[in-house]
Each structure stands twice: as structure tokens, then as C-alpha cells.
mmCIF file of C-alpha atoms in Angstrom:
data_model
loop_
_atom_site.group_PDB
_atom_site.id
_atom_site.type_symbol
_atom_site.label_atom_id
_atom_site.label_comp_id
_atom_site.label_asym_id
_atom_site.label_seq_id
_atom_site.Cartn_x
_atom_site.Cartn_y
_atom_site.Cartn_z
ATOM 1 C CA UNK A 22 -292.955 97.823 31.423
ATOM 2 C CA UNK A 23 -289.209 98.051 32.346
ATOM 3 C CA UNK A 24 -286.663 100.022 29.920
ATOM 4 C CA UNK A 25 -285.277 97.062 28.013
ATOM 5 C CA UNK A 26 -282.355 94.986 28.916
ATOM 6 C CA UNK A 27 -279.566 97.040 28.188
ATOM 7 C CA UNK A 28 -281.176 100.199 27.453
ATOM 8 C CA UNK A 29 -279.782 102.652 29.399
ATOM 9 C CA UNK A 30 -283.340 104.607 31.480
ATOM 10 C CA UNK A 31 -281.867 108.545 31.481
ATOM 11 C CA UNK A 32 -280.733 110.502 28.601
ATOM 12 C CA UNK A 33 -281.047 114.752 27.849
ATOM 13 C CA UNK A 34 -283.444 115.393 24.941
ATOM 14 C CA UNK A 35 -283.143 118.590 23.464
ATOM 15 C CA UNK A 36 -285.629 120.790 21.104
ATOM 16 C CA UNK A 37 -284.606 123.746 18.744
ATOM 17 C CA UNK A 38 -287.214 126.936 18.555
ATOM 18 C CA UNK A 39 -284.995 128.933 15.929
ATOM 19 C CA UNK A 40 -286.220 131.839 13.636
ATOM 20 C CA UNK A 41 -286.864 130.843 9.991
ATOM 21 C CA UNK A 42 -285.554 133.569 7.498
ATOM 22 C CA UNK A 43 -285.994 133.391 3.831
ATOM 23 C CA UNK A 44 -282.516 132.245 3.314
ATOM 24 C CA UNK A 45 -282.344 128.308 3.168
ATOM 25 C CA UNK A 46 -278.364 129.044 3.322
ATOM 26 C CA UNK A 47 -278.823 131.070 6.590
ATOM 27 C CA UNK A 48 -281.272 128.731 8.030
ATOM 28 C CA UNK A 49 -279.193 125.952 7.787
ATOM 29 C CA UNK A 50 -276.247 127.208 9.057
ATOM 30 C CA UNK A 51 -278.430 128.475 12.222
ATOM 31 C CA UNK A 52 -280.114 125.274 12.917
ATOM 32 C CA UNK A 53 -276.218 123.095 12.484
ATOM 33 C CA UNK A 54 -274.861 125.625 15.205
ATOM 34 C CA UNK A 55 -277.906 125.144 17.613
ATOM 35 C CA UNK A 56 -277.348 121.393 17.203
ATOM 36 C CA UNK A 57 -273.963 122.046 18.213
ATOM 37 C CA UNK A 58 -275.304 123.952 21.248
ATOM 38 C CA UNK A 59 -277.493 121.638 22.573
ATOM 39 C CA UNK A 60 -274.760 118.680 22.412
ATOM 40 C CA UNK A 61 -272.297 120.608 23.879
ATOM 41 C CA UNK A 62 -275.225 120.849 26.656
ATOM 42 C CA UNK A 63 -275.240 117.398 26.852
ATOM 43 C CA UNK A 64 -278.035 116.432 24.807
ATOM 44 C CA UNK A 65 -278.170 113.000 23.395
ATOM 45 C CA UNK A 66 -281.550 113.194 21.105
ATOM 46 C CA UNK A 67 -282.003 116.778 18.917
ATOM 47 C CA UNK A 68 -285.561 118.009 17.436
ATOM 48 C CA UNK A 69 -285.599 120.581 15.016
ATOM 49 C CA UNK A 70 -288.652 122.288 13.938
ATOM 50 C CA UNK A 71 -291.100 121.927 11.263
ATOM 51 C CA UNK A 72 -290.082 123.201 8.157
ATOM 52 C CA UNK A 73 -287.019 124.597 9.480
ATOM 53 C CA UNK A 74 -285.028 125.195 6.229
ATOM 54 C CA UNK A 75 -287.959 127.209 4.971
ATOM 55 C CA UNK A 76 -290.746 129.697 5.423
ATOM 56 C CA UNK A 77 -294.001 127.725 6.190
ATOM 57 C CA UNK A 78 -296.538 128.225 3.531
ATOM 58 C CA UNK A 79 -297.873 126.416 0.280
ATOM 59 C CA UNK A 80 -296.206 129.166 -2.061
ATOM 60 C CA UNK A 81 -292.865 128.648 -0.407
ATOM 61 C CA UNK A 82 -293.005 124.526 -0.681
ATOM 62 C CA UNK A 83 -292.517 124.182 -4.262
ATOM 63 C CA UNK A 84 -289.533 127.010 -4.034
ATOM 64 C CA UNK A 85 -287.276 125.440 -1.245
ATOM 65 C CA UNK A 86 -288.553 121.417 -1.985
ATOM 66 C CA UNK A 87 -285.171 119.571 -2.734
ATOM 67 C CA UNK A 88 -284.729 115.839 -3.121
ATOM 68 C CA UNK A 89 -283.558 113.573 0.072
ATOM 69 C CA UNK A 90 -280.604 112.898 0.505
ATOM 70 C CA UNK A 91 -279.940 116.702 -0.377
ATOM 71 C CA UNK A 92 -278.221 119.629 0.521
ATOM 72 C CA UNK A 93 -280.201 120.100 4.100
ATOM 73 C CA UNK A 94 -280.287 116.607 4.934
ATOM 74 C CA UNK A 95 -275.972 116.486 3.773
ATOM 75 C CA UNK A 96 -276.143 119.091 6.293
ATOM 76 C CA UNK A 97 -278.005 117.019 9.116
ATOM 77 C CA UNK A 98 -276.236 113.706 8.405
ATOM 78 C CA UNK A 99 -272.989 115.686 9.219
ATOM 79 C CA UNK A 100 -273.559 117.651 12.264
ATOM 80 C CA UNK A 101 -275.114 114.571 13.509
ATOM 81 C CA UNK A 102 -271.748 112.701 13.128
ATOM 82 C CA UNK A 103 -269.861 115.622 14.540
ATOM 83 C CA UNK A 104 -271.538 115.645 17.482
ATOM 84 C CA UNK A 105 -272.142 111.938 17.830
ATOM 85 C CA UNK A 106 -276.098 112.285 18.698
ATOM 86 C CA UNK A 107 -279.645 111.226 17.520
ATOM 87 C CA UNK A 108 -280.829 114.443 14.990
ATOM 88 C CA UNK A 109 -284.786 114.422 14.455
ATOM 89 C CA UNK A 110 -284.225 116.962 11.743
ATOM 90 C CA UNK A 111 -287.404 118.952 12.183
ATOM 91 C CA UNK A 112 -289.048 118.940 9.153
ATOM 92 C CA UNK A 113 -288.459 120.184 5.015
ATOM 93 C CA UNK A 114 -290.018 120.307 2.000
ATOM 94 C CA UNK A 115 -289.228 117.375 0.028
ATOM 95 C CA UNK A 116 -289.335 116.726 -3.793
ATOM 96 C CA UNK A 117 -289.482 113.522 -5.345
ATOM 97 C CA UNK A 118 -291.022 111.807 -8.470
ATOM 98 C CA UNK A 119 -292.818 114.836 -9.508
ATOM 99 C CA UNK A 120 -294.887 115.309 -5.696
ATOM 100 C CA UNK A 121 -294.014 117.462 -2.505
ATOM 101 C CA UNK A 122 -293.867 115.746 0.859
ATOM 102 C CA UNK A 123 -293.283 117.681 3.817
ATOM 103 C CA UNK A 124 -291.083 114.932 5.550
ATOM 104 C CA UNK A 125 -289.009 114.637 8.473
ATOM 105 C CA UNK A 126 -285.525 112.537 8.408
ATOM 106 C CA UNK A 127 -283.500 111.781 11.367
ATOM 107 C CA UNK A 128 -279.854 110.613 11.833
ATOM 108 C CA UNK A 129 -277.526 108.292 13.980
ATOM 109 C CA UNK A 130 -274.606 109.037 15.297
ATOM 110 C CA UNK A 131 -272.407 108.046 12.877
ATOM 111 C CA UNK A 132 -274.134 109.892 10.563
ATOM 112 C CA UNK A 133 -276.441 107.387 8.980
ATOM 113 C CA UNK A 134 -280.566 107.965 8.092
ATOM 114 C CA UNK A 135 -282.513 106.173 10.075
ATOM 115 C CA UNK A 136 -285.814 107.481 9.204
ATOM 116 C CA UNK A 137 -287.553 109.107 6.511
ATOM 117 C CA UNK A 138 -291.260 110.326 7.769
ATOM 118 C CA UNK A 139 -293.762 112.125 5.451
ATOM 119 C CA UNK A 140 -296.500 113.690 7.231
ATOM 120 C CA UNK A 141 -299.099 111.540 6.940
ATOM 121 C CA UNK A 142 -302.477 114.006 7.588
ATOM 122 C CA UNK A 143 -302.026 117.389 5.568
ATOM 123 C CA UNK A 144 -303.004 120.563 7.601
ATOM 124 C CA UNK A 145 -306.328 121.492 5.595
ATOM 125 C CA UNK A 146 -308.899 123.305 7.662
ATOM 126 C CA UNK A 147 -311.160 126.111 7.724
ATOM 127 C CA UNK A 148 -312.120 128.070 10.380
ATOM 128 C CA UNK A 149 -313.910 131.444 9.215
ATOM 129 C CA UNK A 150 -312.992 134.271 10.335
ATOM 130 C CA UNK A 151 -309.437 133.581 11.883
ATOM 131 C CA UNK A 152 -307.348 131.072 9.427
ATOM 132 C CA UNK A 153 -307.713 128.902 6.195
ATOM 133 C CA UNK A 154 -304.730 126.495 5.490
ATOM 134 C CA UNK A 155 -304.967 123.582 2.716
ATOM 135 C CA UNK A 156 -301.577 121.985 2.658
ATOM 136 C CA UNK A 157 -302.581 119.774 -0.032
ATOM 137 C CA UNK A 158 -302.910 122.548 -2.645
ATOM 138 C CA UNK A 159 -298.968 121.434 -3.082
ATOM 139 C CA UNK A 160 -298.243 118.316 -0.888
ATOM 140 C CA UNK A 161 -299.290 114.937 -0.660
ATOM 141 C CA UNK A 162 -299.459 113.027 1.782
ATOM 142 C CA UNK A 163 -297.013 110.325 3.347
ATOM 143 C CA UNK A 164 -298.341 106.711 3.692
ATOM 144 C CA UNK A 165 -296.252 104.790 6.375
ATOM 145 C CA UNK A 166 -295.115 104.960 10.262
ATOM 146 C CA UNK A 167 -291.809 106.008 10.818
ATOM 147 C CA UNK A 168 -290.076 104.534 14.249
ATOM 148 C CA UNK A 169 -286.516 104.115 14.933
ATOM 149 C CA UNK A 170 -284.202 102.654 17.573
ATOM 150 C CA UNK A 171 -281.748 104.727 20.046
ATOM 151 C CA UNK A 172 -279.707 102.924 23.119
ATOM 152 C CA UNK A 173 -282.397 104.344 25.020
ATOM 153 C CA UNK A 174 -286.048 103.878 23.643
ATOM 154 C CA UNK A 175 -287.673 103.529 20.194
ATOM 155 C CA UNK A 176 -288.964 107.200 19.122
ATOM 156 C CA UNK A 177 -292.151 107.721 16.657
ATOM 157 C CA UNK A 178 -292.820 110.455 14.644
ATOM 158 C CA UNK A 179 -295.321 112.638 13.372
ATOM 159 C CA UNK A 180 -295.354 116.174 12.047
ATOM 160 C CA UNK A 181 -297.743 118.617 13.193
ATOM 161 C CA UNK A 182 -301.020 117.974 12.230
ATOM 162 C CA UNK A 183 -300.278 114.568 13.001
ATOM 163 C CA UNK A 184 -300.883 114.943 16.809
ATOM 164 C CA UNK A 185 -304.197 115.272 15.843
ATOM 165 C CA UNK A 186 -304.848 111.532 15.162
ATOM 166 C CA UNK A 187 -304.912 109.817 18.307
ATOM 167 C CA UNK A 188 -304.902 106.211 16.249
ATOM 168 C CA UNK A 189 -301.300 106.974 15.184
ATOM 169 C CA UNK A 190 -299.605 107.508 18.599
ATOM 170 C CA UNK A 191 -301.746 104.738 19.776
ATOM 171 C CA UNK A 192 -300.026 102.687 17.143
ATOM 172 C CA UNK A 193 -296.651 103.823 17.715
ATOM 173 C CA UNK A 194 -297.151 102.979 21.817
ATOM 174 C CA UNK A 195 -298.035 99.383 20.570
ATOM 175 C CA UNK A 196 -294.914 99.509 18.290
ATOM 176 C CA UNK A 197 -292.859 99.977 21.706
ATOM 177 C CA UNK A 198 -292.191 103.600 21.203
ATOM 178 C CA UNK A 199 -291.835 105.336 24.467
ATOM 179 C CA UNK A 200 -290.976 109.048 23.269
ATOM 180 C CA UNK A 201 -293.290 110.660 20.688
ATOM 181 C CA UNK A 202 -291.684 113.769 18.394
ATOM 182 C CA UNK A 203 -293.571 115.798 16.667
ATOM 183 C CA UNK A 204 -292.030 119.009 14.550
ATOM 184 C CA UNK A 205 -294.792 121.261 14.553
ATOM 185 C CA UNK A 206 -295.789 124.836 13.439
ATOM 186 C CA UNK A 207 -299.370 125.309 14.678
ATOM 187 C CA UNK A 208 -300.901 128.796 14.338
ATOM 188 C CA UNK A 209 -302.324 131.852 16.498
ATOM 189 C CA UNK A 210 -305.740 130.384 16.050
ATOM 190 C CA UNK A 211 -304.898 126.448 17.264
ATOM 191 C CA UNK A 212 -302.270 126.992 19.102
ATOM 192 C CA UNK A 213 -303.554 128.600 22.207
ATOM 193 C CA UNK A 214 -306.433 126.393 22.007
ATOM 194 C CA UNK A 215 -304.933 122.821 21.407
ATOM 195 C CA UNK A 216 -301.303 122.880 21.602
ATOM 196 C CA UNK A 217 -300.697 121.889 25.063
ATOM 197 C CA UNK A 218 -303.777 119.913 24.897
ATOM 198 C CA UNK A 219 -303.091 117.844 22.481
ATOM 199 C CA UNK A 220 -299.910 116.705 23.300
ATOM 200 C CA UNK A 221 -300.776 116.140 27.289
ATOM 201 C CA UNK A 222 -303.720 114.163 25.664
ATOM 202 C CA UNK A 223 -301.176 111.762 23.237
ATOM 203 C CA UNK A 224 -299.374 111.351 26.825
ATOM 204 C CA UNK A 225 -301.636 110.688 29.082
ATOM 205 C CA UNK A 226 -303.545 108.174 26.850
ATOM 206 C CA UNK A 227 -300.569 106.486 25.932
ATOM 207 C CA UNK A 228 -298.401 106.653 29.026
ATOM 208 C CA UNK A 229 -295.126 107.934 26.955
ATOM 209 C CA UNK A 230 -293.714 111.436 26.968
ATOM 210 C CA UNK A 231 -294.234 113.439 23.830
ATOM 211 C CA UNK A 232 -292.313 116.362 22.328
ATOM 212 C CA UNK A 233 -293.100 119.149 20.023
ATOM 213 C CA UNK A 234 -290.588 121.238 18.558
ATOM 214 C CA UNK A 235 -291.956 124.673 17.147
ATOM 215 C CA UNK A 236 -289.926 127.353 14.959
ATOM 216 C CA UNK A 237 -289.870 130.948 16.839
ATOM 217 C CA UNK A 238 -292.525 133.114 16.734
ATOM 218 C CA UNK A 239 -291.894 136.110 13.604
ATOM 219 C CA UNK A 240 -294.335 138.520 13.970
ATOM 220 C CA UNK A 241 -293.922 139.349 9.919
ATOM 221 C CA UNK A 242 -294.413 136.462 8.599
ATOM 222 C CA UNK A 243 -297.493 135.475 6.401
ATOM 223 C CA UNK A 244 -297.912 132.349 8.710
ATOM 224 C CA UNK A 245 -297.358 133.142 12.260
ATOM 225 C CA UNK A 246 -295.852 129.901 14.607
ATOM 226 C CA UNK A 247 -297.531 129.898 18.340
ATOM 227 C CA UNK A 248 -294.136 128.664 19.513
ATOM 228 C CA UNK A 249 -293.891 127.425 22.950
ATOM 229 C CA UNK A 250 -292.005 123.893 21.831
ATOM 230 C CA UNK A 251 -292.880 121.629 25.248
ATOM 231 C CA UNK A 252 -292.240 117.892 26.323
ATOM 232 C CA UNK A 253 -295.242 116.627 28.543
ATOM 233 C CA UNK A 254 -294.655 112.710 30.508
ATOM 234 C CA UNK A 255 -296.609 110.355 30.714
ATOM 235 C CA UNK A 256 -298.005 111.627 33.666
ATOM 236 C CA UNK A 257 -299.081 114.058 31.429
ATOM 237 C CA UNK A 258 -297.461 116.477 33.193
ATOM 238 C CA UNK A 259 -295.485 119.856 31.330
ATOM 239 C CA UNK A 260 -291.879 119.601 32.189
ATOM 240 C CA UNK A 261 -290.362 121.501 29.826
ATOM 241 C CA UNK A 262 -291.816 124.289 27.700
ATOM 242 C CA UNK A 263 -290.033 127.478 25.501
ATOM 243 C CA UNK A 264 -291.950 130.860 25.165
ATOM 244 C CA UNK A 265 -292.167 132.437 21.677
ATOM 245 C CA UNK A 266 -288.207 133.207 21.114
ATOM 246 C CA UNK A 267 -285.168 131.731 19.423
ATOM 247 C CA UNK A 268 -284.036 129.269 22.078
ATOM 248 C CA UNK A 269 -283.169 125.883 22.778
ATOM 249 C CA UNK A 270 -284.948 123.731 26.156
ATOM 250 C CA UNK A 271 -283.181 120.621 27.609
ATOM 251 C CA UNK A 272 -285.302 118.095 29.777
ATOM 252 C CA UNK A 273 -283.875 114.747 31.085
ATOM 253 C CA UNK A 274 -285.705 111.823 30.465
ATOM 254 C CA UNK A 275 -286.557 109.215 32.841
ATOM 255 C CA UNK A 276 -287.648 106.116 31.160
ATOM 256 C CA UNK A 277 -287.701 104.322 35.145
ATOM 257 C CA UNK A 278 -290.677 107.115 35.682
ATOM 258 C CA UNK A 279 -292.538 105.881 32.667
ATOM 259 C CA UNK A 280 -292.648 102.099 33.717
ATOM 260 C CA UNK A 281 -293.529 102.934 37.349
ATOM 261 C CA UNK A 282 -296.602 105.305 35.747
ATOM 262 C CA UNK A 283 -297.532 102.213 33.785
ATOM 263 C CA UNK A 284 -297.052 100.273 36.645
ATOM 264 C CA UNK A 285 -299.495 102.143 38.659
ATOM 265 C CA UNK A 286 -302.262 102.611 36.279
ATOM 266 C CA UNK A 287 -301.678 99.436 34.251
ATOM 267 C CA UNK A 288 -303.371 100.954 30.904
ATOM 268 C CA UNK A 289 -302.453 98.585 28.458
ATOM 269 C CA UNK A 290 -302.796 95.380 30.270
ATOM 270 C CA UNK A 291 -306.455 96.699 30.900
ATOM 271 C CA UNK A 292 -307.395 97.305 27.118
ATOM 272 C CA UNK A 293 -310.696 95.378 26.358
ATOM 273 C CA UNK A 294 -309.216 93.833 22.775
ATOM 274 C CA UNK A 295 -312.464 91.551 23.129
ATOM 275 C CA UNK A 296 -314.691 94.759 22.614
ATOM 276 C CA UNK A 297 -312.632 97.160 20.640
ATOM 277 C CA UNK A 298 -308.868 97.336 18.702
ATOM 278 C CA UNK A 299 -306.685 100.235 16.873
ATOM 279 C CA UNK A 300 -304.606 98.101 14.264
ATOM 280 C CA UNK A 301 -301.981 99.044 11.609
ATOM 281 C CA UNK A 302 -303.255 98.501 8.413
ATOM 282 C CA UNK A 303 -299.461 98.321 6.954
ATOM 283 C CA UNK A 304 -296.423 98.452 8.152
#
């Protein structure tokens, strides 16, 4: 599978790892000058972090949920426009008819939304001893797939907990996506153990390179982030990957990589739809 007609087969993809603060103000003003940054770097596609407005945890939600559009998504639309790139605006806490989403928007060039994704599996798990998270204390969950165009591939989305779900980036390949993103805070406990597992897995299977954008790591904080924000191809190989600080990493894409990989191992020409199938159930 060739890049399409017209699609242009190279482009710099950029992810954010800033610190999250308890001041939405601050935080927003950080994350718009990092955008900045990484354009000015030559980036043409910008991930922010999960909850990147915000502290991560379900007593902060219901304190820092605003509507969409809003005052951090006003702020997204516009550095977007400023810099004249693709903004995958991490991730916030969202209000709206009387439930909490923790979605993820994303905005042209010209300053426009293009998607609107509400993490669809909410982080509830148990593991005794080291960490108990139940997201949907406060959130519920989102209910669709969430894909947009660029000049240079279409880009699906997850948050998080998301990556988890191989059925979703399976749908998102057959959708034509050929870049996964996927804001993400894991923890001290899962990240060192499925992190860079999970998304090398999601590539690999898939044949598409995946990104995972991560806030920094804050020691003080009642939920600690692992970090380490990474892109993986579809080789499954790790080509870029952050420690635990405040920083920004670029990697440049090469779609012409990605169709000679599929090319080689033809995957999905090879699929036995006769014997098995992973379908959308909506659209």
C-alpha cells in the first residue's frame, strides 16, 4: 500500500512531555508555547498529553471539566492557526449534558476541529498491592472512532487505556489510518511493564507507526506518569522515545517505509476473512 496519490510520504511529527501544575491558566500557557516550539522545529503534526490542562485523578475531573469548544480548546484552535499545523490536543476533562468525558480534540491548520475523541475504555483496574484506579467513579465513557485526514495520512486516536484494545487499532488500520496517537498517562506500576509493549504490539500487528504522548514525570503528585512519550514503526521498531522530563521529541515520518514493510510481509492481503473478522459495529 502506496501513500495516496497526492499525499505527500515525509512529514516531522512532534510529541509534548510537559509538567502538569495545578494551574489550568499556567498549564495552558505552557503547552501553547511548546506547540510553538515544536513548529518552529519544523513539526507538521503536534501531540499533547493526556489530561494536559489538569492534574490526572478522579477528584480533579469534575474541578477542571469545561464544555468543548471552551477555554482550552479556544486555546488549541488558535495556536494551531498560528502556527499553521495539525494539533492532537492531548487530552482534557470534558463536561457536557450533565457527564464527564475525558476527550481528546484536534485541530487543522486554519484553526478548525476536526475531531472530537472520548476515550472509549475507562482506566478501571486493580492490582493489589501497587495501584487501584476506577476512572468511571466520574467519567463515562465515549462511544465512537475518531479518525481524521492530514495531506499526509489519516491519523486514529485513542487515549490511554485505549492501547489496550487491540480490536480498535485493528479497526482504525482498516479505516486507512497509517499513524496511531494515543495521549497517555500510564502509571509506575504499568508503565514499565506494558508501555513500550503495547504500543510496539499495536505496530507490529498493524503495520502503522504509533505514538504516545505522556505528561512529565512529578514525583509529588498523587498519580505519578511513567513518562517516556515514544513513536514505534511499523517495523515495530522504537525510533523516538523521551525520558521522564519536560521535553519535546521530533521523529520524521516515512510513510514510503510503511508500504515497503507491508510490501514485504503482506499482512493484510493474508487475513483469513473466511475463518475470522474484527468489524465496526458503528461508525
Amino acid at each position: 500500500m502506496l501513500p495516496a496519490r497526492g499525499a505527500m510520504a515525509n512529514f516531522r511529527l512532534a510529541l509534548i512531555q510537559h509538567h502538569v501544575s495545578a494551574v489550568k491558566s499556567d498549564n495552558l500557557n505552557k503547552a501553547c508555547g511548546l506547540v510553538k516550539q515544536a513548529a518552529a522545529q519544523g513539526a507538521k503534526i503536534v501531540a499533547l498529553p493526556e489530561c494536559f490542562n489538569s492534574p490526572y485523578g478522579t477528584k480533579y475531573f469534575p474541578e477542571y471539566a469545561e464544555k468543548i469548544p471552551g477555554e482550552s480548546t479556544q486555546k488549541l484552535s488558535e495556536v494551531a492557526k498560528e502556527c499553521g499545523i495539525y494539533l492532537i490536543g492531548g487530552s482534557i476533562p470534558e463536561k457536557d449534558a450533565g457527564k464527564l468525558y475525558n476527550t481528546c480534540t484536534v485541530f487543522g491548520p486554519d484553526g478548525t476541529m476536526l475531531a472530537k475523541h472520548r476515550k472509549i475504555h475507562l482506566f478501571d483496574i486493580n492490582v493489589p498491592g501497587k495501584i487501584r484506579f476506577q476512572e468511571s467513579e466520574t467519567l463515562s465513557p465515549g462511544d465512537s472512532f475518531s479518525v481524521f485526514d492530514t495531506p499526509y495520512c489519516k491519523v486514529g486516536l485513542g487515549i490511554c487505556y485505549d492501547i489496550r484494545f487491540a480490536e480498535l487499532a485493528q479497526i482504525y488500520t482498516q479505516k486507512g489510518c497509517q499513524l496511531l496517537v494515543y495521549p497517555g498517562a500510564f502509571n509506575m506500576t504499568t508503565g514499565p511493564a506494558h508501555w513500550e509493549l503495547l504500543q510496539r504490539g499495536r505496530a507490529v500487528d498493524n503495520q502503522v507507526y504509533v505514538a504516545t504522548a505522556s505528561p512529565a514525570r512529578d514525583e509529588r503528585a498523587s498519580y505519578i506518569a511513567w513518562g517516556h512519550s515514544t513513536v514505534v514503526n511499523p517495523w515495530g521498531e522504537v525510533i523516538a522515545k523521551a525520558g521522564t522530563e519536560e521535553t519535546i521529541i521530533y521523529t520524521d515520518i516515512d510513510l514510503t517505509k510503511l508500504a515497503e514493510i507491508r510490501q514485504q510481509i503482506p499482512l493484510h492481503a493474508q487475513k483469513r476473512i473466511d475463518l475470522y473478522s474484527i468489524e465496526a459495529k458503528k461508525e
